[in-house]
Amino acid sequence: MREMRHEKLEISVFHEQLSNGLNVYVIPRPGFQQTFAMFSTKYGSIDREFVVPGEDNAIVVPDGIAHFLEHKMFEQEDGEDVFNTFARYGGSANAFTSFDMTAYLYSCTDNLAENTETLLNFVQAPYFTEQTVEKEKGIIGQEIRMYDDDPGWRVYFNLLAAMYEQHPIKIDIAGTVESISHITKDTLYQCYNTFYHPSNMNFVLVGDVNAEQMMTLVRDNQAAKDFTRQPEIQRFFPEEKPSADKQRVEQHMSVSIPKVQFGYKDPSRLTGRELLVNEYSTAIGLESIIGRSSALFNSLYEAGVVDKNFGWSYDSTPNFSHSVFGGDSKDPERLLGEVEKAFADVVKNGISEADFKRARAKLIGRSMAELDSPRGIARNFTSYRFKDAEYFDIVSVLEEITLEQVNQRLRDHLVPDRRSVSLVLPK
Amino acid sequence: MSQFVTREGHGMHVHVLPTKKYKMTTIVVDLVQEIRAETVTGMALIPYVLMRGTKQHPTAEKLQLALDDLYGATLHTAILKKGDRQVIDFTMSVPNEKFLNTEENLFEKALEIIAGVFIDPVTENGGFSPEYVNAEKEQQKKRMAAIIDDKNSYARERCLEEMTKGQPFSLPRLGFENELETITPQELYSLYQKVIKTAPTQVYVIGDVEPEQVFEQIFRALGFERTVQDLFAPSQRAHEKREVKRVVDHMDVKQGKLNVGFWTNLDYDSDDYCAMLMFNGIYGTFPHSKLFLNVREKNSLAYYASSRHDGLKGILYVQSGVEFANMEKALAIIVEQLEEMKKGNITDQELDFTLKGYINAFKTSLDQPTTLADSHLNGLVGGKMRSHEELIEQLQKVTKDDIVRVAQGVQLDTVYMLRDKEGESHA
């Protein structure tokens, strides 16, 4: 077990890679009541084409299967629902699937060992039957329908579908009612056997715990199971052009006010500290030009063109990167026009030293705020580990970023032909 | 477990929770009023007008710049509905400077900002700035209209509105659009002056702070002459027994929203309060609950089916999203499961899991500063303070007979359905 100390933040990370390849991280947070643990695989909705270990050719699996698999993991061979097993120990369990990871988690205030064993054991004991797979189609079908009626969700996925021509990020994480109809217990096992090997997974635990004890518990649990080493997983992604596939898409729904999102596709494909520098220099730039205290946001707010829910985000991964801006607007055309002008101006002239410093301080403070949530720590730490980046380095990376780096990033990122616009309009 | 240290002065109650576990410091100011038809619209507008600027930071942009300069401190104002009360809420979060490379006293500066918003808003001719009031009226109209965009919460609000028609509780949280027009900046300002001088005021500070110093700082920054009037009409929890009210709205949606409202016939300060919590947990709050099990797991009718308990109003409501054709079937299960509980069909396992689930939830909430403040305020509004320790102790004493007794008082009142336009002619 190795300790990585982040002195200024008063936080330590204890790490060990077990012999089966599993990376285990324990992050003590004294004083907190809850312990939050997350057992995650680097496998999400974008992993649709890959080679099953032991086979020769790549297969393409139905859209939405990673999420479907996440649902089905909660069933156990003895017939007991995993939620019940956690309930017995007072643990609260959940799971989620994103573009590039699937996570199983619990939070608890008692019975730490039992809850941890339960989490490790159920994720490593898949049990699917044709009958239970069919039953799940009804439940997930209703989950998909719920998102169909959610304008915020629609405007976002329509934007991704416009930006990307080939990349599977354009596909809804849960798939469609049609695509999930093709899922069988055999395809679920193929996905499970490929992606749920310990060497493709992380276990992260945050709470007021003794690191050595927790590490021993996980180590012993894994040593009792029979995992042979698995070679690197072969995944395939289609070639994606740098420009936006479609400039603009629209959908009509029963909403009171137009929802607008726009964003820029970004060719950055980075990992490690480079990824953090790229992500946070972009973030400082975007916060400066359109964050809550920017002149642009405030002129749009004063004019009633946007409200306070307007925001921006920048996602950067080894596999895809893009920014998204948006919110509600009674006048999307004016919003888009003014933003376009302001962005062109900032690409030409850069942001000021004062705006740079303020945005940087703000982002430092915001990443500190996340440290008060064991859930936030576990989630972000895991996600950055899958990108080979160190979550607790963010503050030090932010402190090192220069104005020149930010202005260069804005020039590289805000390229007009990489922009797409998505609108959800009232019927 | 640490508790709030309370000091009274200047017509305020200041509650301080010193703890070393957070990197941030949280400040909450709550002004409690009765919800009344004459003032509901103005009260709901005030929090937004206050955020337009203070004497020291006279525009929204300058106010935001001041917050960003404090390492991204956040300040939100909001209008809350708690039973038959309306609360103007200020919530601020600021990093503790000891984890940063700065010499500034961020807490002191944060207090200056919140004091400015609270006491020193921009005024003109004895009223709020007409420009700000008019702009926020426009934004408020959009917020009112946008309630319909989120179908889950729209359906919930509609159900509760129909259920409590004629009572103060049925007044919409944001008030009425037609009354916005007639409010003058002077009227709004004098309403606010009355509120800050007379409303019971609770201030919460949670973080790595020294209580004596905080009391002194708060009284200095926020203190002025107040004559508190706290003789409110008691919350209305009694009601006429009537035939079940059925309401159907039609809209262009893909999924039906089924909402069911029940009266609990129980006061917040009742000795049976914890029995009602246990009832709600077994009925529909946890993944091991009867609704989750029977609506989702056994019949695959929904992705979610859960019950919530509003103890301040004595209401229990169920929310679910189901296919239009299955709405009656889901409703039948929801009603049938309540009947099962009235008959005493409650297992020892349900009791055990639910008790452990609540203990976990209550202990976990001790990790969230805003939840700590909120549950303290609920105790004040509801007229009965229960610490988390007391709640846990009382939950442990609840027997199956207690739960059956409170279940028998639970009375189905309103069934609300939001569905597609197809069924309109047959409804």
PDB file of N, CA and C in Angstrom, chain A residues 51-137:
ATOM      1  N   VAL A  51     -13.583  -6.851 -29.035  1.00  0.00           N
ATOM      2  CA  VAL A  51     -13.322  -8.294 -29.167  1.00  0.00           C
ATOM      3  C   VAL A  51     -13.543  -8.957 -27.804  1.00  0.00           C
ATOM      4  N   VAL A  52     -14.414  -9.939 -27.755  1.00  0.00           N
ATOM      5  CA  VAL A  52     -14.621 -10.699 -26.517  1.00  0.00           C
ATOM      6  C   VAL A  52     -13.366 -11.544 -26.279  1.00  0.00           C
ATOM      7  N   PRO A  53     -12.782 -11.518 -25.053  1.00  0.00           N
ATOM      8  CA  PRO A  53     -11.555 -12.271 -24.804  1.00  0.00           C
ATOM      9  C   PRO A  53     -11.712 -13.750 -25.195  1.00  0.00           C
ATOM     10  N   GLY A  54     -10.718 -14.268 -25.909  1.00  0.00           N
ATOM     11  CA  GLY A  54     -10.775 -15.659 -26.335  1.00  0.00           C
ATOM     12  C   GLY A  54     -11.380 -15.846 -27.716  1.00  0.00           C
ATOM     13  N   GLU A  55     -11.974 -14.765 -28.250  1.00  0.00           N
ATOM     14  CA  GLU A  55     -12.531 -14.859 -29.604  1.00  0.00           C
ATOM     15  C   GLU A  55     -11.634 -14.095 -30.576  1.00  0.00           C
ATOM     16  N   ASP A  56     -11.911 -14.242 -31.866  1.00  0.00           N
ATOM     17  CA  ASP A  56     -11.030 -13.630 -32.858  1.00  0.00           C
ATOM     18  C   ASP A  56     -11.562 -12.323 -33.423  1.00  0.00           C
ATOM     19  N   ASN A  57     -12.863 -12.273 -33.644  1.00  0.00           N
ATOM     20  CA  ASN A  57     -13.413 -11.110 -34.348  1.00  0.00           C
ATOM     21  C   ASN A  57     -14.167 -10.163 -33.421  1.00  0.00           C
ATOM     22  N   ALA A  58     -14.175  -8.904 -33.846  1.00  0.00           N
ATOM     23  CA  ALA A  58     -14.908  -7.905 -33.074  1.00  0.00           C
ATOM     24  C   ALA A  58     -16.407  -8.105 -33.268  1.00  0.00           C
ATOM     25  N   ILE A  59     -17.177  -7.777 -32.216  1.00  0.00           N
ATOM     26  CA  ILE A  59     -18.634  -7.809 -32.347  1.00  0.00           C
ATOM     27  C   ILE A  59     -19.188  -6.411 -32.097  1.00  0.00           C
ATOM     28  N   VAL A  60     -20.397  -6.146 -32.607  1.00  0.00           N
ATOM     29  CA  VAL A  60     -21.109  -4.890 -32.323  1.00  0.00           C
ATOM     30  C   VAL A  60     -22.343  -5.260 -31.514  1.00  0.00           C
ATOM     31  N   VAL A  61     -22.483  -4.650 -30.344  1.00  0.00           N
ATOM     32  CA  VAL A  61     -23.596  -5.020 -29.450  1.00  0.00           C
ATOM     33  C   VAL A  61     -24.712  -3.978 -29.521  1.00  0.00           C
ATOM     34  N   PRO A  62     -25.937  -4.339 -29.093  1.00  0.00           N
ATOM     35  CA  PRO A  62     -27.069  -3.404 -29.194  1.00  0.00           C
ATOM     36  C   PRO A  62     -26.859  -2.125 -28.354  1.00  0.00           C
ATOM     37  N   ASP A  63     -27.344  -1.011 -28.874  1.00  0.00           N
ATOM     38  CA  ASP A  63     -27.252   0.254 -28.140  1.00  0.00           C
ATOM     39  C   ASP A  63     -27.989   0.158 -26.810  1.00  0.00           C
ATOM     40  N   GLY A  64     -27.377   0.678 -25.758  1.00  0.00           N
ATOM     41  CA  GLY A  64     -28.017   0.690 -24.439  1.00  0.00           C
ATOM     42  C   GLY A  64     -27.667  -0.519 -23.589  1.00  0.00           C
ATOM     43  N   ILE A  65     -26.771  -1.391 -24.082  1.00  0.00           N
ATOM     44  CA  ILE A  65     -26.549  -2.643 -23.348  1.00  0.00           C
ATOM     45  C   ILE A  65     -25.734  -2.435 -22.062  1.00  0.00           C
ATOM     46  N   ALA A  66     -24.805  -1.462 -22.044  1.00  0.00           N
ATOM     47  CA  ALA A  66     -24.015  -1.240 -20.820  1.00  0.00           C
ATOM     48  C   ALA A  66     -24.949  -0.853 -19.671  1.00  0.00           C
ATOM     49  N   HIS A  67     -25.909   0.014 -19.983  1.00  0.00           N
ATOM     50  CA  HIS A  67     -26.885   0.454 -18.990  1.00  0.00           C
ATOM     51  C   HIS A  67     -27.828  -0.691 -18.588  1.00  0.00           C
ATOM     52  N   PHE A  68     -28.223  -1.489 -19.554  1.00  0.00           N
ATOM     53  CA  PHE A  68     -29.090  -2.638 -19.297  1.00  0.00           C
ATOM     54  C   PHE A  68     -28.375  -3.621 -18.360  1.00  0.00           C
ATOM     55  N   LEU A  69     -27.103  -3.849 -18.643  1.00  0.00           N
ATOM     56  CA  LEU A  69     -26.293  -4.748 -17.817  1.00  0.00           C
ATOM     57  C   LEU A  69     -26.222  -4.227 -16.373  1.00  0.00           C
ATOM     58  N   GLU A  70     -26.046  -2.932 -16.240  1.00  0.00           N
ATOM     59  CA  GLU A  70     -26.012  -2.324 -14.898  1.00  0.00           C
ATOM     60  C   GLU A  70     -27.295  -2.680 -14.127  1.00  0.00           C
ATOM     61  N   HIS A  71     -28.462  -2.554 -14.782  1.00  0.00           N
ATOM     62  CA  HIS A  71     -29.722  -2.919 -14.119  1.00  0.00           C
ATOM     63  C   HIS A  71     -29.718  -4.388 -13.706  1.00  0.00           C
ATOM     64  N   LYS A  72     -29.268  -5.242 -14.626  1.00  0.00           N
ATOM     65  CA  LYS A  72     -29.378  -6.685 -14.377  1.00  0.00           C
ATOM     66  C   LYS A  72     -28.404  -7.199 -13.323  1.00  0.00           C
ATOM     67  N   MET A  73     -27.352  -6.442 -13.045  1.00  0.00           N
ATOM     68  CA  MET A  73     -26.394  -6.885 -12.037  1.00  0.00           C
ATOM     69  C   MET A  73     -27.026  -7.005 -10.654  1.00  0.00           C
ATOM     70  N   PHE A  74     -28.151  -6.326 -10.445  1.00  0.00           N
ATOM     71  CA  PHE A  74     -28.764  -6.318  -9.112  1.00  0.00           C
ATOM     72  C   PHE A  74     -29.512  -7.608  -8.791  1.00  0.00           C
ATOM     73  N   GLU A  75     -29.628  -8.472  -9.802  1.00  0.00           N
ATOM     74  CA  GLU A  75     -30.277  -9.756  -9.565  1.00  0.00           C
ATOM     75  C   GLU A  75     -29.220 -10.778  -9.146  1.00  0.00           C
ATOM     76  N   GLN A  76     -29.553 -11.660  -8.198  1.00  0.00           N
ATOM     77  CA  GLN A  76     -28.572 -12.645  -7.747  1.00  0.00           C
ATOM     78  C   GLN A  76     -29.124 -14.059  -7.916  1.00  0.00           C
ATOM     79  N   GLU A  77     -28.207 -15.002  -7.957  1.00  0.00           N
ATOM     80  CA  GLU A  77     -28.613 -16.382  -8.222  1.00  0.00           C
ATOM     81  C   GLU A  77     -29.543 -16.933  -7.138  1.00  0.00           C
ATOM     82  N   ASP A  78     -29.328 -16.523  -5.891  1.00  0.00           N
ATOM     83  CA  ASP A  78     -30.176 -17.045  -4.811  1.00  0.00           C
ATOM     84  C   ASP A  78     -31.560 -16.393  -4.804  1.00  0.00           C
ATOM     85  N   GLY A  79     -31.808 -15.491  -5.770  1.00  0.00           N
ATOM     86  CA  GLY A  79     -33.135 -14.888  -5.888  1.00  0.00           C
ATOM     87  C   GLY A  79     -33.301 -13.607  -5.109  1.00  0.00           C
ATOM     88  N   GLU A  80     -32.354 -13.298  -4.226  1.00  0.00           N
ATOM     89  CA  GLU A  80     -32.504 -12.062  -3.457  1.00  0.00           C
ATOM     90  C   GLU A  80     -32.013 -10.858  -4.260  1.00  0.00           C
ATOM     91  N   ASP A  81     -32.784  -9.807  -4.208  1.00  0.00           N
ATOM     92  CA  ASP A  81     -32.391  -8.561  -4.837  1.00  0.00           C
ATOM     93  C   ASP A  81     -31.225  -7.968  -4.037  1.00  0.00           C
ATOM     94  N   VAL A  82     -30.215  -7.421  -4.725  1.00  0.00           N
ATOM     95  CA  VAL A  82     -29.055  -6.884  -4.002  1.00  0.00           C
ATOM     96  C   VAL A  82     -29.450  -5.731  -3.069  1.00  0.00           C
ATOM     97  N   PHE A  83     -30.473  -4.983  -3.483  1.00  0.00           N
ATOM     98  CA  PHE A  83     -30.928  -3.880  -2.619  1.00  0.00           C
ATOM     99  C   PHE A  83     -31.291  -4.414  -1.236  1.00  0.00           C
ATOM    100  N   ASN A  84     -31.878  -5.610  -1.205  1.00  0.00           N
ATOM    101  CA  ASN A  84     -32.235  -6.201   0.082  1.00  0.00           C
ATOM    102  C   ASN A  84     -31.007  -6.559   0.903  1.00  0.00           C
ATOM    103  N   THR A  85     -29.988  -7.080   0.235  1.00  0.00           N
ATOM    104  CA  THR A  85     -28.772  -7.441   0.965  1.00  0.00           C
ATOM    105  C   THR A  85     -28.167  -6.197   1.611  1.00  0.00           C
ATOM    106  N   PHE A  86     -28.127  -5.105   0.845  1.00  0.00           N
ATOM    107  CA  PHE A  86     -27.619  -3.851   1.429  1.00  0.00           C
ATOM    108  C   PHE A  86     -28.529  -3.372   2.556  1.00  0.00           C
ATOM    109  N   ALA A  87     -29.843  -3.465   2.330  1.00  0.00           N
ATOM    110  CA  ALA A  87     -30.797  -2.995   3.340  1.00  0.00           C
ATOM    111  C   ALA A  87     -30.584  -3.719   4.668  1.00  0.00           C
ATOM    112  N   ARG A  88     -30.230  -5.008   4.580  1.00  0.00           N
ATOM    113  CA  ARG A  88     -29.980  -5.795   5.791  1.00  0.00           C
ATOM    114  C   ARG A  88     -28.862  -5.162   6.622  1.00  0.00           C
ATOM    115  N   TYR A  89     -27.891  -4.554   5.940  1.00  0.00           N
ATOM    116  CA  TYR A  89     -26.758  -3.940   6.640  1.00  0.00           C
ATOM    117  C   TYR A  89     -26.880  -2.414   6.716  1.00  0.00           C
ATOM    118  N   GLY A  90     -28.073  -1.911   6.414  1.00  0.00           N
ATOM    119  CA  GLY A  90     -28.288  -0.462   6.512  1.00  0.00           C
ATOM    120  C   GLY A  90     -27.573   0.340   5.449  1.00  0.00           C
ATOM    121  N   GLY A  91     -27.132  -0.309   4.388  1.00  0.00           N
ATOM    122  CA  GLY A  91     -26.447   0.410   3.314  1.00  0.00           C
ATOM    123  C   GLY A  91     -27.436   0.878   2.262  1.00  0.00           C
ATOM    124  N   SER A  92     -27.121   1.988   1.630  1.00  0.00           N
ATOM    125  CA  SER A  92     -27.965   2.499   0.563  1.00  0.00           C
ATOM    126  C   SER A  92     -27.187   2.347  -0.746  1.00  0.00           C
ATOM    127  N   ALA A  93     -27.714   1.529  -1.654  1.00  0.00           N
ATOM    128  CA  ALA A  93     -26.958   1.197  -2.869  1.00  0.00           C
ATOM    129  C   ALA A  93     -27.536   1.892  -4.089  1.00  0.00           C
ATOM    130  N   ASN A  94     -26.695   2.060  -5.080  1.00  0.00           N
ATOM    131  CA  ASN A  94     -27.151   2.608  -6.350  1.00  0.00           C
ATOM    132  C   ASN A  94     -26.136   2.281  -7.435  1.00  0.00           C
ATOM    133  N   ALA A  95     -26.433   2.715  -8.652  1.00  0.00           N
ATOM    134  CA  ALA A  95     -25.513   2.477  -9.766  1.00  0.00           C
ATOM    135  C   ALA A  95     -25.822   3.478 -10.856  1.00  0.00           C
ATOM    136  N   PHE A  96     -24.860   3.745 -11.719  1.00  0.00           N
ATOM    137  CA  PHE A  96     -25.147   4.572 -12.893  1.00  0.00           C
ATOM    138  C   PHE A  96     -24.221   4.185 -14.036  1.00  0.00           C
ATOM    139  N   THR A  97     -24.678   4.517 -15.236  1.00  0.00           N
ATOM    140  CA  THR A  97     -23.892   4.261 -16.442  1.00  0.00           C
ATOM    141  C   THR A  97     -23.706   5.581 -17.171  1.00  0.00           C
ATOM    142  N   SER A  98     -22.479   5.869 -17.578  1.00  0.00           N
ATOM    143  CA  SER A  98     -22.236   7.080 -18.363  1.00  0.00           C
ATOM    144  C   SER A  98     -21.667   6.669 -19.714  1.00  0.00           C
ATOM    145  N   PHE A  99     -21.139   7.634 -20.453  1.00  0.00           N
ATOM    146  CA  PHE A  99     -20.578   7.315 -21.773  1.00  0.00           C
ATOM    147  C   PHE A  99     -19.423   6.326 -21.650  1.00  0.00           C
ATOM    148  N   ASP A 100     -18.585   6.518 -20.610  1.00  0.00           N
ATOM    149  CA  ASP A 100     -17.360   5.727 -20.577  1.00  0.00           C
ATOM    150  C   ASP A 100     -17.120   4.965 -19.278  1.00  0.00           C
ATOM    151  N   MET A 101     -18.095   4.929 -18.381  1.00  0.00           N
ATOM    152  CA  MET A 101     -17.932   4.090 -17.198  1.00  0.00           C
ATOM    153  C   MET A 101     -19.279   3.620 -16.638  1.00  0.00           C
ATOM    154  N   THR A 102     -19.220   2.526 -15.870  1.00  0.00           N
ATOM    155  CA  THR A 102     -20.386   2.037 -15.135  1.00  0.00           C
ATOM    156  C   THR A 102     -19.950   1.906 -13.680  1.00  0.00           C
ATOM    157  N   ALA A 103     -20.741   2.457 -12.765  1.00  0.00           N
ATOM    158  CA  ALA A 103     -20.339   2.452 -11.364  1.00  0.00           C
ATOM    159  C   ALA A 103     -21.433   1.858 -10.487  1.00  0.00           C
ATOM    160  N   TYR A 104     -21.009   1.080  -9.506  1.00  0.00           N
ATOM    161  CA  TYR A 104     -21.892   0.514  -8.483  1.00  0.00           C
ATOM    162  C   TYR A 104     -21.429   1.089  -7.161  1.00  0.00           C
ATOM    163  N   LEU A 105     -22.356   1.509  -6.329  1.00  0.00           N
ATOM    164  CA  LEU A 105     -21.928   2.250  -5.157  1.00  0.00           C
ATOM    165  C   LEU A 105     -22.840   1.999  -3.965  1.00  0.00           C
ATOM    166  N   TYR A 106     -22.299   2.264  -2.808  1.00  0.00           N
ATOM    167  CA  TYR A 106     -23.141   2.289  -1.613  1.00  0.00           C
ATOM    168  C   TYR A 106     -22.687   3.451  -0.746  1.00  0.00           C
ATOM    169  N   SER A 107     -23.589   3.929   0.106  1.00  0.00           N
ATOM    170  CA  SER A 107     -23.160   4.773   1.212  1.00  0.00           C
ATOM    171  C   SER A 107     -23.728   4.135   2.464  1.00  0.00           C
ATOM    172  N   CYS A 108     -22.950   4.156   3.529  1.00  0.00           N
ATOM    173  CA  CYS A 108     -23.442   3.543   4.760  1.00  0.00           C
ATOM    174  C   CYS A 108     -22.823   4.241   5.960  1.00  0.00           C
ATOM    175  N   THR A 109     -23.445   4.037   7.124  1.00  0.00           N
ATOM    176  CA  THR A 109     -22.902   4.597   8.358  1.00  0.00           C
ATOM    177  C   THR A 109     -22.620   3.490   9.372  1.00  0.00           C
ATOM    178  N   ASP A 110     -22.946   2.261   9.019  1.00  0.00           N
ATOM    179  CA  ASP A 110     -22.718   1.105   9.896  1.00  0.00           C
ATOM    180  C   ASP A 110     -22.328  -0.097   9.043  1.00  0.00           C
ATOM    181  N   ASN A 111     -21.854  -1.145   9.674  1.00  0.00           N
ATOM    182  CA  ASN A 111     -21.583  -2.417   8.976  1.00  0.00           C
ATOM    183  C   ASN A 111     -20.721  -2.239   7.733  1.00  0.00           C
ATOM    184  N   LEU A 112     -19.647  -1.492   7.901  1.00  0.00           N
ATOM    185  CA  LEU A 112     -18.759  -1.165   6.791  1.00  0.00           C
ATOM    186  C   LEU A 112     -18.240  -2.409   6.080  1.00  0.00           C
ATOM    187  N   ALA A 113     -17.806  -3.401   6.846  1.00  0.00           N
ATOM    188  CA  ALA A 113     -17.226  -4.601   6.231  1.00  0.00           C
ATOM    189  C   ALA A 113     -18.279  -5.358   5.427  1.00  0.00           C
ATOM    190  N   GLU A 114     -19.481  -5.523   6.003  1.00  0.00           N
ATOM    191  CA  GLU A 114     -20.531  -6.275   5.321  1.00  0.00           C
ATOM    192  C   GLU A 114     -20.967  -5.580   4.032  1.00  0.00           C
ATOM    193  N   ASN A 115     -21.112  -4.257   4.100  1.00  0.00           N
ATOM    194  CA  ASN A 115     -21.525  -3.531   2.898  1.00  0.00           C
ATOM    195  C   ASN A 115     -20.451  -3.605   1.812  1.00  0.00           C
ATOM    196  N   THR A 116     -19.192  -3.542   2.235  1.00  0.00           N
ATOM    197  CA  THR A 116     -18.101  -3.599   1.259  1.00  0.00           C
ATOM    198  C   THR A 116     -18.058  -4.978   0.589  1.00  0.00           C
ATOM    199  N   GLU A 117     -18.187  -6.011   1.394  1.00  0.00           N
ATOM    200  CA  GLU A 117     -18.209  -7.376   0.835  1.00  0.00           C
ATOM    201  C   GLU A 117     -19.377  -7.533  -0.139  1.00  0.00           C
ATOM    202  N   THR A 118     -20.542  -6.999   0.255  1.00  0.00           N
ATOM    203  CA  THR A 118     -21.717  -7.122  -0.608  1.00  0.00           C
ATOM    204  C   THR A 118     -21.455  -6.472  -1.965  1.00  0.00           C
ATOM    205  N   LEU A 119     -20.884  -5.280  -1.929  1.00  0.00           N
ATOM    206  CA  LEU A 119     -20.613  -4.556  -3.179  1.00  0.00           C
ATOM    207  C   LEU A 119     -19.645  -5.347  -4.065  1.00  0.00           C
ATOM    208  N   LEU A 120     -18.545  -5.775  -3.463  1.00  0.00           N
ATOM    209  CA  LEU A 120     -17.540  -6.510  -4.247  1.00  0.00           C
ATOM    210  C   LEU A 120     -18.133  -7.811  -4.798  1.00  0.00           C
ATOM    211  N   ASN A 121     -18.951  -8.482  -3.982  1.00  0.00           N
ATOM    212  CA  ASN A 121     -19.429  -9.804  -4.381  1.00  0.00           C
ATOM    213  C   ASN A 121     -20.513  -9.743  -5.450  1.00  0.00           C
ATOM    214  N   PHE A 122     -21.448  -8.812  -5.333  1.00  0.00           N
ATOM    215  CA  PHE A 122     -22.540  -8.864  -6.318  1.00  0.00           C
ATOM    216  C   PHE A 122     -22.064  -8.438  -7.700  1.00  0.00           C
ATOM    217  N   VAL A 123     -21.118  -7.494  -7.737  1.00  0.00           N
ATOM    218  CA  VAL A 123     -20.637  -7.054  -9.051  1.00  0.00           C
ATOM    219  C   VAL A 123     -19.793  -8.160  -9.703  1.00  0.00           C
ATOM    220  N   GLN A 124     -19.270  -9.065  -8.882  1.00  0.00           N
ATOM    221  CA  GLN A 124     -18.448 -10.144  -9.441  1.00  0.00           C
ATOM    222  C   GLN A 124     -19.193 -11.467  -9.553  1.00  0.00           C
ATOM    223  N   ALA A 125     -20.528 -11.423  -9.434  1.00  0.00           N
ATOM    224  CA  ALA A 125     -21.323 -12.663  -9.575  1.00  0.00           C
ATOM    225  C   ALA A 125     -22.542 -12.393 -10.454  1.00  0.00           C
ATOM    226  N   PRO A 126     -22.330 -12.323 -11.764  1.00  0.00           N
ATOM    227  CA  PRO A 126     -23.468 -12.038 -12.658  1.00  0.00           C
ATOM    228  C   PRO A 126     -24.422 -13.221 -12.691  1.00  0.00           C
ATOM    229  N   TYR A 127     -25.695 -12.932 -12.819  1.00  0.00           N
ATOM    230  CA  TYR A 127     -26.676 -14.004 -12.968  1.00  0.00           C
ATOM    231  C   TYR A 127     -27.847 -13.483 -13.792  1.00  0.00           C
ATOM    232  N   PHE A 128     -27.930 -13.943 -15.037  1.00  0.00           N
ATOM    233  CA  PHE A 128     -29.032 -13.503 -15.908  1.00  0.00           C
ATOM    234  C   PHE A 128     -29.786 -14.718 -16.431  1.00  0.00           C
ATOM    235  N   THR A 129     -31.109 -14.573 -16.533  1.00  0.00           N
ATOM    236  CA  THR A 129     -31.902 -15.593 -17.224  1.00  0.00           C
ATOM    237  C   THR A 129     -32.737 -14.877 -18.287  1.00  0.00           C
ATOM    238  N   GLU A 130     -33.173 -15.634 -19.291  1.00  0.00           N
ATOM    239  CA  GLU A 130     -33.989 -15.032 -20.360  1.00  0.00           C
ATOM    240  C   GLU A 130     -35.208 -14.329 -19.763  1.00  0.00           C
ATOM    241  N   GLN A 131     -35.784 -14.974 -18.760  1.00  0.00           N
ATOM    242  CA  GLN A 131     -37.017 -14.443 -18.177  1.00  0.00           C
ATOM    243  C   GLN A 131     -36.799 -13.083 -17.504  1.00  0.00           C
ATOM    244  N   THR A 132     -35.718 -12.978 -16.705  1.00  0.00           N
ATOM    245  CA  THR A 132     -35.503 -11.712 -15.999  1.00  0.00           C
ATOM    246  C   THR A 132     -35.025 -10.626 -16.967  1.00  0.00           C
ATOM    247  N   VAL A 133     -34.344 -11.031 -18.038  1.00  0.00           N
ATOM    248  CA  VAL A 133     -33.935 -10.053 -19.050  1.00  0.00           C
ATOM    249  C   VAL A 133     -35.168  -9.447 -19.708  1.00  0.00           C
ATOM    250  N   GLU A 134     -36.142 -10.295 -20.031  1.00  0.00           N
ATOM    251  CA  GLU A 134     -37.374  -9.794 -20.661  1.00  0.00           C
ATOM    252  C   GLU A 134     -38.112  -8.846 -19.726  1.00  0.00           C
ATOM    253  N   LYS A 135     -38.180  -9.206 -18.445  1.00  0.00           N
ATOM    254  CA  LYS A 135     -38.896  -8.373 -17.474  1.00  0.00           C
ATOM    255  C   LYS A 135     -38.288  -6.972 -17.399  1.00  0.00           C
ATOM    256  N   GLU A 136     -36.967  -6.916 -17.481  1.00  0.00           N
ATOM    257  CA  GLU A 136     -36.289  -5.629 -17.351  1.00  0.00           C
ATOM    258  C   GLU A 136     -36.611  -4.693 -18.519  1.00  0.00           C
ATOM    259  N   LYS A 137     -36.957  -5.267 -19.667  1.00  0.00           N
ATOM    260  CA  LYS A 137     -37.243  -4.428 -20.842  1.00  0.00           C
ATOM    261  C   LYS A 137     -38.421  -3.490 -20.579  1.00  0.00           C
TER     262      LYS A 137
END
